[in-house]
Coordinates of N, CA and C and ligand atoms in Angstrom, one line a residue:
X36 N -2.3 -8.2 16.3 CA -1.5 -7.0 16.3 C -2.5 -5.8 16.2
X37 N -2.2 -4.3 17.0 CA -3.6 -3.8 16.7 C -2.7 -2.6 17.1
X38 N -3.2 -1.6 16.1 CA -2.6 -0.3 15.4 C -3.5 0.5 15.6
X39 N -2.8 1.8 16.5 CA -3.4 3.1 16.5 C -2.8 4.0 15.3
X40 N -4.3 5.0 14.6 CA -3.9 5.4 14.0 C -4.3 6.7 14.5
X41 N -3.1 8.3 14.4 CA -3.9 9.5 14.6 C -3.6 10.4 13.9
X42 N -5.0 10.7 12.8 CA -4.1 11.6 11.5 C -5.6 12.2 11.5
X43 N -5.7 13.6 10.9 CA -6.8 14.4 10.8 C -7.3 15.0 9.8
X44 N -6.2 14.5 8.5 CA -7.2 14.4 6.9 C -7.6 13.3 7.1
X45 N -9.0 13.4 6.7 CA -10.0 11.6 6.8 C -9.9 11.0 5.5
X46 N -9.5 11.7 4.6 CA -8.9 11.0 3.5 C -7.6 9.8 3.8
X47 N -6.7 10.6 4.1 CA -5.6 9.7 4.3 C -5.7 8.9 5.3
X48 N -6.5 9.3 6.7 CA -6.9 8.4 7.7 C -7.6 7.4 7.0
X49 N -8.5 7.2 6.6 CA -9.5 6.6 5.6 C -8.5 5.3 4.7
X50 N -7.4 5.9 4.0 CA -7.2 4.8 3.2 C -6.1 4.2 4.1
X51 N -5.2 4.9 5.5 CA -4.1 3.6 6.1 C -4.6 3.1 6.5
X52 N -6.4 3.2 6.9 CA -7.3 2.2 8.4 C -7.2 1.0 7.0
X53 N -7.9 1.5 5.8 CA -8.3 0.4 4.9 C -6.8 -0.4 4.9
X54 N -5.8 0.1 4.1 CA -4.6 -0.8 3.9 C -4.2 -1.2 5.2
X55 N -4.3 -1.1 5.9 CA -3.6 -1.7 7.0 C -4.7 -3.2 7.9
X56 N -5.9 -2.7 7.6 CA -6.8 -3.5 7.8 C -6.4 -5.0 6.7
X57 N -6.5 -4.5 5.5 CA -6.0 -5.2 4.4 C -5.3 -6.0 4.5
X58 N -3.9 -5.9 5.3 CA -3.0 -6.4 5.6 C -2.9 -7.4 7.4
X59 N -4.2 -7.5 7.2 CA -4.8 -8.2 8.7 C -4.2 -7.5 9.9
X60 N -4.2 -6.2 10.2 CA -4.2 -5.6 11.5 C -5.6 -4.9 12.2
X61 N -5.3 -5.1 13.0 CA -6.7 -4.7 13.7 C -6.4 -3.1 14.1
X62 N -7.1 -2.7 13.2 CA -6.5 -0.8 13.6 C -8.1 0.1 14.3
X63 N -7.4 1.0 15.0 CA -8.3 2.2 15.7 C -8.0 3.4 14.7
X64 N -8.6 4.3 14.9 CA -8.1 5.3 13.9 C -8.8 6.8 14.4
X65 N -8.3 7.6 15.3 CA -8.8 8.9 15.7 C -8.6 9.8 14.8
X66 N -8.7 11.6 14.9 CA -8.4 12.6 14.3 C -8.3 13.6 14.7
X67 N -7.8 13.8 16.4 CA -7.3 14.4 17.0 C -6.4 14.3 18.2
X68 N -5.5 15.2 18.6 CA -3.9 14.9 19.6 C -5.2 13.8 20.7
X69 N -6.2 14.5 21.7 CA -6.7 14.4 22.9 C -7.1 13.2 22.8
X70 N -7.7 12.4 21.0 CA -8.4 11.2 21.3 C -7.5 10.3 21.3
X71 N -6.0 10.9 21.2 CA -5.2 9.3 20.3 C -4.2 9.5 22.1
X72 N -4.3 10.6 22.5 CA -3.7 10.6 23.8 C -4.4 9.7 24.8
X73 N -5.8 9.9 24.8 CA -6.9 8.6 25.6 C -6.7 7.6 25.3
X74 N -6.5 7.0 23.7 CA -6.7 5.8 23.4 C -5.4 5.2 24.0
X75 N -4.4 5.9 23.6 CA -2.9 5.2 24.2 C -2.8 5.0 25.8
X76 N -3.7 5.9 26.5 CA -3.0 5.8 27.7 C -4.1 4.4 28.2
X77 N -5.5 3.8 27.1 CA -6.3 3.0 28.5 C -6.4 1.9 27.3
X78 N -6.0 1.8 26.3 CA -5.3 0.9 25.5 C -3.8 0.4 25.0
X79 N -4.0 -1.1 24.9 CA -2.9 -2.2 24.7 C -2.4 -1.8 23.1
X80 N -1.7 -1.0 22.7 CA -1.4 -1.4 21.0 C 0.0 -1.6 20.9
X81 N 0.5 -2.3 19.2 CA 2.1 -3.0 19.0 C 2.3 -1.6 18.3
X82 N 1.9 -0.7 18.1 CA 2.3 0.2 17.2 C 1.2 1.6 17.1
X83 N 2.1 2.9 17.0 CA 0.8 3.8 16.6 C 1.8 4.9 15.5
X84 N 0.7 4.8 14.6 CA 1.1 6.2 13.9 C 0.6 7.7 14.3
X85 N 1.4 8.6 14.2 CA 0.8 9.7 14.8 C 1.4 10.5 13.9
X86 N 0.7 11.5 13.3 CA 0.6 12.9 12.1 C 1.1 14.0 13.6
X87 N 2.0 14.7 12.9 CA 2.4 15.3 14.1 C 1.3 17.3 14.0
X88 N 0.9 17.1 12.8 CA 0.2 18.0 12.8 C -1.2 17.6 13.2
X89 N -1.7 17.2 14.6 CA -3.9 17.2 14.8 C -4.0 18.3 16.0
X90 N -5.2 18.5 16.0 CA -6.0 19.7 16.4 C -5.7 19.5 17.7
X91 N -6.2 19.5 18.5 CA -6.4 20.1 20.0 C -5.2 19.8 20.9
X92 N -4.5 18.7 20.3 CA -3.2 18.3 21.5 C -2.4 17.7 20.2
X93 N -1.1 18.7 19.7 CA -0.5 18.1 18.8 C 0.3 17.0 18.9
X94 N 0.8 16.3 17.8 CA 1.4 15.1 18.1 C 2.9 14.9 19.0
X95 N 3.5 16.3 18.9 CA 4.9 16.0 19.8 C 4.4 16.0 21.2
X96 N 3.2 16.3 21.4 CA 2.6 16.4 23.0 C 2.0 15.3 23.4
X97 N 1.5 14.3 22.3 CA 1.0 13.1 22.4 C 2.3 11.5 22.4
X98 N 3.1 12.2 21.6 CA 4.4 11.1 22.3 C 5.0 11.5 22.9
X99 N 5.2 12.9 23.6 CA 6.2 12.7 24.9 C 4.9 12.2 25.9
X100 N 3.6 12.3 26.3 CA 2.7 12.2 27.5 C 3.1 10.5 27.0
X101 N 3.0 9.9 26.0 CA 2.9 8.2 25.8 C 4.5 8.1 26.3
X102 N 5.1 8.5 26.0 CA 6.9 8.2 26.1 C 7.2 8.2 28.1
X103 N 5.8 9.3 28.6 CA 6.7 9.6 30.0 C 5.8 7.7 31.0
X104 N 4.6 7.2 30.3 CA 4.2 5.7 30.2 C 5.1 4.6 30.6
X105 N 5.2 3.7 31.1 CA 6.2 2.6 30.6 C 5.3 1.9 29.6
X106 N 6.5 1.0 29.1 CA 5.4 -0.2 28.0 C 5.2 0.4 27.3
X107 N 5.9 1.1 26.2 CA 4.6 2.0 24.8 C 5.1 1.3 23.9
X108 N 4.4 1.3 23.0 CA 4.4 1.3 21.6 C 5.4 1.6 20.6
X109 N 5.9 1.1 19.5 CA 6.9 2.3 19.2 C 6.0 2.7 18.0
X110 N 6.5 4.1 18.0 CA 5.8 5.0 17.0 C 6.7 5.5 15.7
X111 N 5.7 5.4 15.1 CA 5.8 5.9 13.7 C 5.3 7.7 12.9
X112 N 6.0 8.5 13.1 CA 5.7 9.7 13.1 C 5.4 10.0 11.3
X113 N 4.1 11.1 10.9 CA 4.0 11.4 9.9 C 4.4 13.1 9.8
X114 N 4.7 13.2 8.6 CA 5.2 14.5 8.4 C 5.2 15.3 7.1
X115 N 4.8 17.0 7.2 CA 4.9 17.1 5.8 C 6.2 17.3 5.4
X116 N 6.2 17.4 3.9 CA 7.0 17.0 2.7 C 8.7 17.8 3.8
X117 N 8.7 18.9 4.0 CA 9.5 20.0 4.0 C 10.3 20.2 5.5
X118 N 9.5 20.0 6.4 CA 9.6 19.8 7.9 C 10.4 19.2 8.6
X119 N 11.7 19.2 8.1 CA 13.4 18.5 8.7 C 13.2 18.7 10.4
X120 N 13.1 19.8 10.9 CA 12.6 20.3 12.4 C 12.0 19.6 13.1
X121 N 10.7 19.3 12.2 CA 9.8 18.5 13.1 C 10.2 17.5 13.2
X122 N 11.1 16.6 12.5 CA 11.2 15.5 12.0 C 12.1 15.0 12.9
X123 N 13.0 15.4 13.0 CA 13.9 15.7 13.9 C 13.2 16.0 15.5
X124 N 12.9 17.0 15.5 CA 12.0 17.0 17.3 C 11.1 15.6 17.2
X125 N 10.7 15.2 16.4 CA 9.7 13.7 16.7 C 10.7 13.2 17.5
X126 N 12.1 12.5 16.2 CA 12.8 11.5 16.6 C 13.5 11.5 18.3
X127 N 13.6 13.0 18.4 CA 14.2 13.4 19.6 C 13.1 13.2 20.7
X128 N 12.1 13.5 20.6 CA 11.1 12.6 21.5 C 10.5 11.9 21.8
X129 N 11.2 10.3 21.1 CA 11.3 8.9 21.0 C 10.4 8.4 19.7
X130 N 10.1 9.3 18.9 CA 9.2 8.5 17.6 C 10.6 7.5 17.3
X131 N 9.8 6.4 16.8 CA 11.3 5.5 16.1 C 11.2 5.4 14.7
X132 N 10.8 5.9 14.0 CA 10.9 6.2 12.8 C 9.5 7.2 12.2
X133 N 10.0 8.1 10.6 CA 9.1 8.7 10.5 C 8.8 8.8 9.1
X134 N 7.6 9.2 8.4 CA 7.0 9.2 6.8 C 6.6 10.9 6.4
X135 N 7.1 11.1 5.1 CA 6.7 12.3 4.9 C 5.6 12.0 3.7
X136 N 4.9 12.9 4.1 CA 3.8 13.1 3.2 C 3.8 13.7 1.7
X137 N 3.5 13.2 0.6 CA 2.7 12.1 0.5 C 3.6 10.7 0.5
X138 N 3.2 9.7 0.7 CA 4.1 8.8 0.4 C 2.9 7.7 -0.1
X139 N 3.7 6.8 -0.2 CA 2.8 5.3 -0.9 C 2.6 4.6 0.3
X140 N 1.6 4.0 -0.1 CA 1.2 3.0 0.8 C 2.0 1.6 1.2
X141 N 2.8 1.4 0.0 CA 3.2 0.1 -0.1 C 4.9 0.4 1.1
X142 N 5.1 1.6 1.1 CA 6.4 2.3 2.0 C 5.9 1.8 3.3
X143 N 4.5 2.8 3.5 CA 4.0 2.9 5.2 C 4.0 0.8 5.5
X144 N 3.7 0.4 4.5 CA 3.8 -0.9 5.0 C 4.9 -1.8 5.7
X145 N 5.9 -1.5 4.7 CA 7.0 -1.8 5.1 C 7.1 -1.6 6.5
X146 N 7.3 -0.3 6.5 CA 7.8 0.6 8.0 C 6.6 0.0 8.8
X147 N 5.8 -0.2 8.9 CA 5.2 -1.2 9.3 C 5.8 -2.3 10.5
X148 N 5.8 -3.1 9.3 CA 6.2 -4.8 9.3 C 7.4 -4.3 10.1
X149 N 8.6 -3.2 10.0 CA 9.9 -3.3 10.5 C 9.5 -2.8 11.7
X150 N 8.8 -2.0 12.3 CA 8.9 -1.1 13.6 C 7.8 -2.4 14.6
X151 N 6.7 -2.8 13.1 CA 6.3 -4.4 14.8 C 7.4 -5.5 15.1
X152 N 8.4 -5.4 14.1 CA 9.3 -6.3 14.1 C 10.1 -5.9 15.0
X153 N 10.8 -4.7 15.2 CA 11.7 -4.7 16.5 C 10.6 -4.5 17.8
X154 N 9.7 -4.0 18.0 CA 9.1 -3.9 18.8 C 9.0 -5.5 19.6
X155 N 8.7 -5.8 18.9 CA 8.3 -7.4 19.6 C 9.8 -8.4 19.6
X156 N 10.9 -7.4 19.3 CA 12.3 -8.1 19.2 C 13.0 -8.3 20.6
X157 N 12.3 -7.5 21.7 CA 12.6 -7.8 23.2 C 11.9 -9.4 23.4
X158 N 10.5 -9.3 23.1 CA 10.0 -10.8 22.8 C 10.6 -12.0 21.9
X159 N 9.9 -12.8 21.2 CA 10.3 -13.0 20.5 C 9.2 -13.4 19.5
X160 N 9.8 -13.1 18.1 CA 8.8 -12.7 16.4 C 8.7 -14.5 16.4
X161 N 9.5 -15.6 16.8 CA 9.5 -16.4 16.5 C 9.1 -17.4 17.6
X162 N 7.3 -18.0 17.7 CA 7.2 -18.9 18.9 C 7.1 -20.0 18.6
X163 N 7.4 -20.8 19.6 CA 7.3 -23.0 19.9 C 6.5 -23.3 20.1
X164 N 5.4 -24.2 19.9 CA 5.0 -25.1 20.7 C 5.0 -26.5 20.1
X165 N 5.8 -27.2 20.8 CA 5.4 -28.6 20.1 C 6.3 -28.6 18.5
X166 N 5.4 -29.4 17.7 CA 5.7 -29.1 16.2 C 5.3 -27.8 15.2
X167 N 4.5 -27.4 16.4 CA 4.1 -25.6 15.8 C 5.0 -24.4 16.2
X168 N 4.8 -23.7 15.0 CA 6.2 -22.3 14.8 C 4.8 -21.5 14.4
X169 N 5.0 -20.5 14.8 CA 4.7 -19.1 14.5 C 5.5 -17.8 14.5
X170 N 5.4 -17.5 13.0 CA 5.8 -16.0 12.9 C 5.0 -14.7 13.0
X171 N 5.1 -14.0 14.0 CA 4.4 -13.2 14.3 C 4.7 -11.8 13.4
X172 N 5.6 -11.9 12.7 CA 6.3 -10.6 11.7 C 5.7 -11.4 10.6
X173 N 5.8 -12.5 10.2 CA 5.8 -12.8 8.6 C 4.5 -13.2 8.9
X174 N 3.5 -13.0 10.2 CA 2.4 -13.6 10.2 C 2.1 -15.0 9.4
X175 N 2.8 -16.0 9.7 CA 1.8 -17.1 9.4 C 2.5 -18.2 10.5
X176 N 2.0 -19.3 10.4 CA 2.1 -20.6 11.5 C 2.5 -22.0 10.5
X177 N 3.4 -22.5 10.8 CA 4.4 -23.8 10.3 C 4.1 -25.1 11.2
X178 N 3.7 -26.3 10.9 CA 3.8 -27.3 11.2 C 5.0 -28.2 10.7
X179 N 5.8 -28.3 11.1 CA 7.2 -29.7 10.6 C 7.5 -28.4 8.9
X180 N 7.4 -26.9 9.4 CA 8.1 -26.3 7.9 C 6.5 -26.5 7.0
X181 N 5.9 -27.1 7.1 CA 4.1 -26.6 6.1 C 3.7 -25.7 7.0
X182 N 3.3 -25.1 6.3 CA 2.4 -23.8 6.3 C 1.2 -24.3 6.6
X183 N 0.2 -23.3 7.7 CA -0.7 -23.6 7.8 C -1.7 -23.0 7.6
X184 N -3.0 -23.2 7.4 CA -3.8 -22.1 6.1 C -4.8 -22.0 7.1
X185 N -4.7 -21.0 8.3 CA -4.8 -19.7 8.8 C -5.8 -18.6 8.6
X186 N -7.1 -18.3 9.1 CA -7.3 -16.4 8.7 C -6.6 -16.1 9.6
X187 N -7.0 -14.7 8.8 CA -6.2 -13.4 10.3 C -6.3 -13.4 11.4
X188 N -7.7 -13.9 11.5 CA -8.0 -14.0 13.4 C -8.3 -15.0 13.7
X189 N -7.9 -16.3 13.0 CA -7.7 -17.7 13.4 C -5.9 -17.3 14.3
X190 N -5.2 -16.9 13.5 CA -3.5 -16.6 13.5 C -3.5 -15.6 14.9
X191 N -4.4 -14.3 14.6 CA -4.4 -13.6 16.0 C -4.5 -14.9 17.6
X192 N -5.7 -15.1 17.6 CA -5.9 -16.0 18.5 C -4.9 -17.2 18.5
X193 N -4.4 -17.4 17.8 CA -3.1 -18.4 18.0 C -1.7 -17.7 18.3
X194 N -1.9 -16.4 18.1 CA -0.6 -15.5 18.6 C -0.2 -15.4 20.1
X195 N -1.7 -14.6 20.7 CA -2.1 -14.5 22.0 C -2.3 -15.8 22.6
X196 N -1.9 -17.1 22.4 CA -2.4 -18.4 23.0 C -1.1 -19.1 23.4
X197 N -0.5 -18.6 22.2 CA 0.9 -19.2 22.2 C 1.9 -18.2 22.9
X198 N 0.9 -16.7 22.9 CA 2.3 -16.0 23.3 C 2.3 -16.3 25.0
X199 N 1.1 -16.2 25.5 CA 0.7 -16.8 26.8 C 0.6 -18.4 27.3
X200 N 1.2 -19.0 26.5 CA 1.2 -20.4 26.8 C 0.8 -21.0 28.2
X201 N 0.6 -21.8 28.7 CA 0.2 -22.0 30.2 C -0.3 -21.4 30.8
X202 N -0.9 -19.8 30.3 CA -1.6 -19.3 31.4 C -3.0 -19.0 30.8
X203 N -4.1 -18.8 31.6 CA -5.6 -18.5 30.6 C -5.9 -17.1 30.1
X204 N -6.2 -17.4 28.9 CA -6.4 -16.2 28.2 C -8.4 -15.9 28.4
X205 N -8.8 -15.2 28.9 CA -9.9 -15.0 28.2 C -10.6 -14.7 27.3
X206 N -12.0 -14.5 26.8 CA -12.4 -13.9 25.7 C -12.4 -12.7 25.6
X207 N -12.4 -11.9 26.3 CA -12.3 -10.1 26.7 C -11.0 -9.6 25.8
X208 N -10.1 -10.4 27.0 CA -8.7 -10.0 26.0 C -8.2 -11.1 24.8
X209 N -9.0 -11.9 24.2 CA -9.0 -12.0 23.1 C -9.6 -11.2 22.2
X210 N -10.8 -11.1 22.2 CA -11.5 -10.0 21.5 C -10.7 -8.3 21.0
X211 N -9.9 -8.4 22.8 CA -9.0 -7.1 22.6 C -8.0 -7.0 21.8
X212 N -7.8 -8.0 21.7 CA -6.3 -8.1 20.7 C -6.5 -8.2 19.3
X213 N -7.8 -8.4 18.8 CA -8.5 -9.1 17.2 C -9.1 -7.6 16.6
X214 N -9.7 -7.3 17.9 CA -10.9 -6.3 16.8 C -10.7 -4.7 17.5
X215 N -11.3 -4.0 16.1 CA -10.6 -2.2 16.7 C -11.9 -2.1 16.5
X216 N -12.3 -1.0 17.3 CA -13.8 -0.1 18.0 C -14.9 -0.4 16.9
X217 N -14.5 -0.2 16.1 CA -15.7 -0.3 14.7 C -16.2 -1.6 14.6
X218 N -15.4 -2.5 14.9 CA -16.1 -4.1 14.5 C -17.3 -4.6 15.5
X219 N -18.0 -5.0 14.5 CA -18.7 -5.9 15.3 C -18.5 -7.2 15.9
X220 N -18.0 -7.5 17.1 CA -17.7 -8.7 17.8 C -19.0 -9.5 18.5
X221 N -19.4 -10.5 17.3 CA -20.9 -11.3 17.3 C -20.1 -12.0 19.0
X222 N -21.2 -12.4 19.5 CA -20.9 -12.6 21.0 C -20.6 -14.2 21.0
X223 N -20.6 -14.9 20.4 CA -19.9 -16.3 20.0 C -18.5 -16.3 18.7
X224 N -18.1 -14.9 18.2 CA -17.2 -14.9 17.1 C -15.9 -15.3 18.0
X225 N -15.7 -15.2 19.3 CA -14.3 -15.9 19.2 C -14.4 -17.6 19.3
X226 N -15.9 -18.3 20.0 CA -15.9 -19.7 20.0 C -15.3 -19.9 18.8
X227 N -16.0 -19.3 17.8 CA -16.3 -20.1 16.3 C -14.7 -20.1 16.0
X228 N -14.0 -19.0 16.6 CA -12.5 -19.2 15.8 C -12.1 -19.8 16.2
X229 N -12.0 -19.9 17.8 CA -11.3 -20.7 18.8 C -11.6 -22.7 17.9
X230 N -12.9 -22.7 17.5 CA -13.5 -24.0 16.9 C -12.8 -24.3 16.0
X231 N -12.9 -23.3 15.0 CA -11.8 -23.7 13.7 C -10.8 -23.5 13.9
X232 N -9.9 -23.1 15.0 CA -8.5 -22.7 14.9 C -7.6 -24.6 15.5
X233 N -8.8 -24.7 16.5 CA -8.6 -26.2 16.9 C -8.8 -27.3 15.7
X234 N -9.7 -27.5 15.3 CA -9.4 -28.3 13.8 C -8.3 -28.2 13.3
X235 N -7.3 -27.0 13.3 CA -6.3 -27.1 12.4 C -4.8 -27.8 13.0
X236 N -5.2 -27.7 14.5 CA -3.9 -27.7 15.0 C -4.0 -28.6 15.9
X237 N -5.0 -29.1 15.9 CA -5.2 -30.1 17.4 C -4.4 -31.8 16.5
X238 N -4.9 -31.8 15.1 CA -4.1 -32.9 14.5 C -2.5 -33.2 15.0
X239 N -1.9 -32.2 15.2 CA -0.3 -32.0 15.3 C -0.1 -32.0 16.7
X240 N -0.9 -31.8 17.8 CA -0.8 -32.5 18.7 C -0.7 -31.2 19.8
X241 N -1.3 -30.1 19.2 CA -1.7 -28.7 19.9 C -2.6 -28.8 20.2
X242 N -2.7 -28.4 21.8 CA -4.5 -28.6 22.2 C -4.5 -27.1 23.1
X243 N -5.9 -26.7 22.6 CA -6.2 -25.6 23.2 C -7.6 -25.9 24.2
X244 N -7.4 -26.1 25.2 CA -8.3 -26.3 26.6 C -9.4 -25.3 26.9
X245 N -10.4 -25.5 27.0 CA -10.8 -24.8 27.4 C -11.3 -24.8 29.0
X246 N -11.4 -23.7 29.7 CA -11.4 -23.1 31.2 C -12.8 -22.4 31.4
X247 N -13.2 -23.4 31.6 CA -14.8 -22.7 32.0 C -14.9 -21.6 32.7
X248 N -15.9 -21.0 31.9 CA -16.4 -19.6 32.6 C -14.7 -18.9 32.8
X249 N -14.1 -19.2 32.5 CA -12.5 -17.9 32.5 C -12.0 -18.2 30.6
X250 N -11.8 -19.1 30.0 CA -11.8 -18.5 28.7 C -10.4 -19.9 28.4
X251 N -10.0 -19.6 27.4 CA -8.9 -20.5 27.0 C -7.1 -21.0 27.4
X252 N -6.5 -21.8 27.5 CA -5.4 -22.1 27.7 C -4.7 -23.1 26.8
X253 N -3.5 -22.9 26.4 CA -2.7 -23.7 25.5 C -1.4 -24.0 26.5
X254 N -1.9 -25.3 26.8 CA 0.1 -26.3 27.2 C 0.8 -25.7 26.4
X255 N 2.0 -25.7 27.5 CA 3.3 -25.4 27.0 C 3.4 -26.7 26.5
X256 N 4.7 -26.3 25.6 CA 4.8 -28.1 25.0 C 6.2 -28.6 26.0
X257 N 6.3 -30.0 26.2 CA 6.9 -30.4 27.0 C 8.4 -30.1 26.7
X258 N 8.7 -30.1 25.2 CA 10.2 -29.6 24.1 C 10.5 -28.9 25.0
Ligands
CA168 CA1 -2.6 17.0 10.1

């Protein structure tokens, strides 16, 4: 799951990249309309928050240019304390929900969790394979109802594998879907997960194939 963020106190930018990171998302995080307008339009994200107050291209200008897109994101608009107007012109130009400032962290989470939750509700939060379940909202992965003990980007890479079942994923867009601009992606860090992710699940009768020189594939399960 991988979260745009565009807010232009670096204070508060600073601590949603940290919480949200926290909470195993792979987040981007700009601090102005022009850069969060580029990142949306030549990047894949499940979600972006956008401060409707940044500099050079304000935020009601940055979700209607994302909204006139197909395929977006749904957005999460921020706002100060007093600003019923804005709040209101967000919603009216498709934000799907919005936070007034200051708020807690443990709030923006929630809203969170609910706005990837409908977002991915045309999909579905809940995938099959075989004796494997994954919840992509409650983020974690079930074998026969046990839980399976998962990192974050063991679970990412099992999201994208499963969500694509039968067809090959490569490491490009695996990498795309795990890590935001800042990380460093060691040039073997998806083998290693891909490695450990297979130890956990290959017992249960999940097999993740590998496709030379094109990248990985997971059978559909025959269920
Ligand atoms: Ca601002």
């Amino acid at each position: 799951m991988r979260i745009l963020i565009a807010e232009d106190d670096p204070v508060l930018a600073d601590g949603l990249t940290r919480s949200l990171r926290g909470s195993e998302y792979a987040v981007d995080c700009v601090n102005d309309g022009a850069a969060a307008d580029h990142a949306l339009s030549t990047q894949t994200y499940d979600l972006a928050i956008i401060d409707l107050g940044l500099p050079r291209i304000e935020g009601f200008e940055v979700i209607k240019r994302l909204r006139r897109r197909s395929a977006t994101p749904p957005v999460l608009i921020l706002t100060a304390r007093d600003a019923l107007q804005e709040r209101v012109r967000g919603l009216d130009l498709g934000a799907d929900d919005y936070l007034t400032k200051p708020f807690q962290l443990l709030e923006l989470e929630a809203r969170v969790r609910a706005l990837i939750r409908r977002g991915s509700a045309g999909g579905n939060a809940l995938i099959t394979n075989g004796r494997l379940k994954l919840d992509s909202t409650g983020r974690c992965a079930t074998v026969d109802d046990q839980a399976l003990d998962l990192s974050a980007r063991e679970l990412g890479v099992l999201e994208v594998l499963m969500t694509r079942s039968g067809r090959v994923v490569s490491k490009d867009q695996l990498a795309e879907k795990l890590y935001g601009w800042g990380d460093e992606v060691g040039a073997n860090a998806i083998e290693v997960c891909v490695h450990r992710l297979r130890k956990k699940i290959e017992p249960f009768g999940v097999v993740i194939r590998t496709v030379r020189g094109l990248g990985y594939l997971m059978d559909k399960s025959a269920a």
